[in-house]
């Protein structure tokens, strides 16, 4: 049975102060770049957050990070990507049997809601159980503890290698003190707790991704496009 050529692109629903009083939410290109890659490959893509709420990460829409056609596409309220954002679905609107890929986009806010996002986690579990893929970028691995493989009773990443935004990057950004106050596991903590191996990029901001079976992960915003491209390569081999 061939897998459906449809993607659940998960988005954080959390909004919290982080960047000198500015809020974190979705890191826009971590959703936008994979969206573009999947759509150009002919996949249907639905954006889903746990509550249907979303907010942009302030830093992600600053001129150094959102430029050119990416900015035009995001600011165009009639573009397909922006329309999907503004009409964000909730998990109860999704029939997981119709999808072959679960992709967790991120932003620091994902650390807050992904660990308890039972609706998103259940979708991912169903996709995995049917032979589909569970993937993420940057802080997306925060969702992995709740994505349990029914065959093993362990997280789908148990015994696997994955990447995401590491501790060095948090410290380099000067965000560690705030993140400690959140009391949520960081990406490297998640790997350790789940019996997985964390693979760091050569540098926190270098594009880097890891393929381990049906789990494909990227380190940071710069990795989002290549991670999506790697996901498609694996998908076509399933």
Short mmCIF file of C-alpha atoms in Angstrom, two decimals:
data_model
loop_
_atom_site.label_atom_id
_atom_site.label_comp_id
_atom_site.label_asym_id
_atom_site.label_seq_id
_atom_site.Cartn_x
_atom_site.Cartn_y
_atom_site.Cartn_z
CA UNK A 1 0.00 0.00 0.00
CA UNK A 2 1.46 3.33 -1.05
CA UNK A 3 1.57 6.12 1.49
CA UNK A 4 -0.60 9.21 0.99
CA UNK A 5 1.29 12.12 -0.54
CA UNK A 6 0.08 14.48 2.14
CA UNK A 7 1.93 16.23 4.95
CA UNK A 8 0.83 17.33 8.40
CA UNK A 9 3.04 20.35 9.03
CA UNK A 10 2.79 20.88 12.78
CA UNK A 11 3.19 24.38 14.22
CA UNK A 12 3.61 25.57 17.76
CA UNK A 13 0.55 27.20 19.29
CA UNK A 14 2.53 28.77 22.13
CA UNK A 15 3.34 32.48 22.32
CA UNK A 16 5.72 33.71 24.99
CA UNK A 17 8.07 36.65 25.64
CA UNK A 18 11.67 35.79 24.79
CA UNK A 19 13.62 38.23 22.60
CA UNK A 20 14.12 41.27 24.86
CA UNK A 21 10.40 41.39 25.50
CA UNK A 22 9.39 40.37 21.99
CA UNK A 23 7.50 37.11 21.58
CA UNK A 24 8.52 33.75 20.27
CA UNK A 25 6.11 31.64 18.26
CA UNK A 26 6.55 29.95 14.88
CA UNK A 27 9.95 30.51 13.31
CA UNK A 28 8.42 31.38 9.96
CA UNK A 29 10.96 29.89 7.57
CA UNK A 30 10.96 26.60 9.47
CA UNK A 31 7.39 26.20 8.31
CA UNK A 32 7.55 28.16 5.06
CA UNK A 33 10.58 26.50 3.46
CA UNK A 34 9.37 22.91 4.03
CA UNK A 35 5.89 23.95 2.91
CA UNK A 36 7.35 25.18 -0.37
CA UNK A 37 9.46 22.04 -0.89
CA UNK A 38 6.54 19.71 -0.26
CA UNK A 39 4.12 21.68 -2.43
CA UNK A 40 6.60 21.90 -5.31
CA UNK A 41 6.87 18.10 -5.14
CA UNK A 42 3.11 17.84 -5.53
CA UNK A 43 2.24 16.98 -1.93
CA UNK A 44 -0.80 18.38 -0.18
CA UNK A 45 0.20 20.17 3.03
CA UNK A 46 -1.96 21.07 6.01
CA UNK A 47 -0.79 23.34 8.82
CA UNK A 48 -1.95 22.18 12.24
CA UNK A 49 -1.37 23.47 15.77
CA UNK A 50 -2.60 22.01 19.02
CA UNK A 51 -5.08 24.82 19.71
CA UNK A 52 -5.42 26.40 16.26
CA UNK A 53 -3.61 29.44 17.63
CA UNK A 54 -0.35 30.69 16.19
CA UNK A 55 1.98 33.63 16.45
CA UNK A 56 5.18 34.57 14.68
CA UNK A 57 8.56 34.50 16.35
CA UNK A 58 9.55 38.17 16.34
CA UNK A 59 13.16 37.47 15.46
CA UNK A 60 12.21 35.24 12.56
CA UNK A 61 10.50 38.08 10.69
CA UNK A 62 13.31 40.61 11.11
CA UNK A 63 15.12 41.69 7.91
CA UNK A 64 18.16 39.50 8.58
CA UNK A 65 16.00 36.38 8.64
CA UNK A 66 12.99 36.97 6.35
CA UNK A 67 13.90 38.44 2.99
CA UNK A 68 12.95 38.67 -0.66
CA UNK A 69 10.28 36.31 -1.94
CA UNK A 70 9.97 34.67 1.48
CA UNK A 71 8.88 37.98 2.99
CA UNK A 72 6.58 38.77 0.08
CA UNK A 73 4.95 35.37 0.38
CA UNK A 74 4.50 35.67 4.13
CA UNK A 75 3.09 39.19 3.99
CA UNK A 76 0.73 38.36 1.11
CA UNK A 77 -2.45 37.41 2.97
CA UNK A 78 -3.74 35.69 -0.19
CA UNK A 79 -0.73 33.39 -0.68
CA UNK A 80 -1.36 29.71 -0.08
CA UNK A 81 1.12 29.54 2.80
CA UNK A 82 -0.26 32.59 4.58
CA UNK A 83 -3.85 31.49 4.00
CA UNK A 84 -3.06 28.13 5.63
CA UNK A 85 -1.43 29.92 8.57
CA UNK A 86 -4.38 32.22 9.05
CA UNK A 87 -6.77 29.26 8.90
CA UNK A 88 -4.69 27.01 11.12
CA UNK A 89 -6.29 23.61 11.66
CA UNK A 90 -6.61 21.77 14.97
CA UNK A 91 -5.89 18.04 15.38
CA UNK A 92 -9.57 17.14 15.53
CA UNK A 93 -9.91 18.34 11.94
CA UNK A 94 -7.28 15.87 10.72
CA UNK A 95 -7.78 12.28 9.58
CA UNK A 96 -4.29 10.86 10.12
CA UNK A 97 -4.91 7.96 7.73
CA UNK A 98 -4.80 10.45 4.87
CA UNK A 99 -1.18 11.51 5.50
CA UNK A 100 2.23 9.97 4.96
CA UNK A 101 4.47 12.56 6.64
CA UNK A 102 4.38 14.35 9.98
CA UNK A 103 6.76 17.31 10.14
CA UNK A 104 7.22 19.38 13.29
CA UNK A 105 8.29 22.93 12.50
CA UNK A 106 9.36 24.99 15.46
CA UNK A 107 10.55 28.18 17.07
CA UNK A 108 11.54 28.32 20.74
CA UNK A 109 7.85 28.33 21.64
CA UNK A 110 7.69 24.67 20.63
CA UNK A 111 9.52 23.83 23.87
CA UNK A 112 6.45 25.05 25.73
CA UNK A 113 3.55 23.30 24.01
CA UNK A 114 4.94 20.37 22.03
CA UNK A 115 5.68 18.20 25.10
CA UNK A 116 1.97 18.17 25.98
CA UNK A 117 0.48 18.43 22.48
CA UNK A 118 -1.50 15.18 22.70
CA UNK A 119 -3.52 15.90 19.59
CA UNK A 120 -0.46 16.44 17.40
CA UNK A 121 1.31 13.50 19.01
CA UNK A 122 -1.60 11.17 18.28
CA UNK A 123 -1.56 12.18 14.61
CA UNK A 124 2.17 11.45 14.44
CA UNK A 125 1.70 8.07 16.13
CA UNK A 126 -0.95 7.05 13.62
CA UNK A 127 1.18 8.14 10.65
CA UNK A 128 4.18 6.23 12.05
CA UNK A 129 2.11 3.11 12.74
CA UNK A 130 1.04 3.01 9.10
CA UNK A 131 4.62 3.19 7.88
CA UNK A 132 4.88 6.95 7.43
CA UNK A 133 7.54 9.41 8.52
CA UNK A 134 7.97 11.50 11.68
CA UNK A 135 10.34 14.43 11.18
CA UNK A 136 11.29 17.77 12.71
CA UNK A 137 13.52 20.81 12.58
CA UNK A 138 15.24 22.94 15.25
CA UNK A 139 13.16 22.75 18.48
CA UNK A 140 10.71 20.31 16.91
CA UNK A 141 12.14 17.30 18.83
CA UNK A 142 10.32 18.65 21.89
CA UNK A 143 7.35 16.65 20.58
CA UNK A 144 9.18 13.29 20.43
CA UNK A 145 8.59 12.15 24.04
CA UNK A 146 4.88 11.82 23.35
CA UNK A 147 5.19 10.06 19.98
CA UNK A 148 5.18 6.46 21.12
CA UNK A 149 5.71 3.55 18.74
CA UNK A 150 2.85 1.12 19.49
CA UNK A 151 5.14 -1.79 18.61
CA UNK A 152 7.79 -0.98 21.22
CA UNK A 153 6.12 1.24 23.81
CA UNK A 154 9.06 3.63 23.36
CA UNK A 155 9.37 6.94 21.58
CA UNK A 156 9.83 6.55 17.84
CA UNK A 157 13.33 8.05 18.26
CA UNK A 158 14.47 5.58 20.93
CA UNK A 159 17.78 4.13 19.77
CA UNK A 160 17.96 6.54 16.85
CA UNK A 161 20.11 9.56 16.06
CA UNK A 162 18.55 12.97 15.55
CA UNK A 163 19.52 16.62 15.52
CA UNK A 164 17.94 19.90 16.53
CA UNK A 165 18.92 23.21 18.05
CA UNK A 166 21.55 22.43 20.67
CA UNK A 167 22.61 23.83 24.01
CA UNK A 168 25.52 25.80 22.53
CA UNK A 169 23.13 27.67 20.28
CA UNK A 170 20.85 28.59 23.18
CA UNK A 171 23.82 29.93 25.12
CA UNK A 172 25.22 31.79 22.12
CA UNK A 173 21.86 33.53 21.65
CA UNK A 174 21.84 34.60 25.29
CA UNK A 175 18.54 32.84 25.91
CA UNK A 176 19.61 30.22 28.44
CA UNK A 177 18.48 32.11 31.54
CA UNK A 178 14.96 32.62 30.18
CA UNK A 179 14.69 29.06 28.91
CA UNK A 180 15.74 27.65 32.29
CA UNK A 181 12.83 29.53 33.85
CA UNK A 182 10.44 27.78 31.47
CA UNK A 183 11.37 24.50 33.12
CA UNK A 184 11.07 22.53 29.88
CA UNK A 185 13.59 20.06 28.42
CA UNK A 186 15.92 21.37 25.73
CA UNK A 187 16.59 19.36 22.58
CA UNK A 188 19.72 17.64 23.88
CA UNK A 189 17.86 16.79 27.11
CA UNK A 190 15.11 15.16 25.05
CA UNK A 191 17.62 12.93 23.25
CA UNK A 192 19.18 11.81 26.50
CA UNK A 193 15.84 11.09 28.17
CA UNK A 194 14.59 9.03 25.22
CA UNK A 195 17.66 6.88 24.73
CA UNK A 196 18.50 8.61 21.47
CA UNK A 197 21.77 10.07 20.23
CA UNK A 198 21.98 13.81 19.62
CA UNK A 199 24.04 14.76 16.56
CA UNK A 200 25.29 18.37 16.60
CA UNK A 201 25.86 20.44 13.50
CA UNK A 202 29.45 21.63 12.92
CA UNK A 203 28.24 25.01 14.25
CA UNK A 204 24.89 26.06 15.76
CA UNK A 205 23.90 28.01 12.65
CA UNK A 206 25.30 25.64 10.01
CA UNK A 207 22.78 23.83 7.82
CA UNK A 208 22.72 20.19 8.90
CA UNK A 209 20.31 17.30 8.91
CA UNK A 210 20.24 13.66 9.94
CA UNK A 211 18.46 10.74 8.30
CA UNK A 212 17.80 7.70 10.48
CA UNK A 213 15.23 5.50 8.83
CA UNK A 214 11.81 7.15 8.81
CA UNK A 215 13.04 9.91 11.15
CA UNK A 216 14.61 12.92 9.41
CA UNK A 217 15.63 15.96 11.44
CA UNK A 218 17.29 19.34 10.88
CA UNK A 219 19.27 21.53 13.26
CA UNK A 220 18.09 25.10 12.72
CA UNK A 221 16.25 27.49 10.37
CA UNK A 222 19.03 27.23 7.79
CA UNK A 223 18.40 23.48 7.68
CA UNK A 224 14.66 23.56 7.03
CA UNK A 225 14.78 23.35 3.24
CA UNK A 226 17.42 20.63 2.99
CA UNK A 227 15.64 18.64 5.69
CA UNK A 228 12.41 18.71 3.71
CA UNK A 229 14.28 17.65 0.58
CA UNK A 230 15.84 14.74 2.49
CA UNK A 231 12.39 13.74 3.78
CA UNK A 232 11.13 13.47 0.22
CA UNK A 233 14.07 11.29 -0.79
CA UNK A 234 13.32 8.85 2.02
CA UNK A 235 9.58 8.97 1.36
CA UNK A 236 10.03 7.95 -2.26
CA UNK A 237 11.99 4.88 -1.11
CA UNK A 238 9.33 3.62 1.30
#
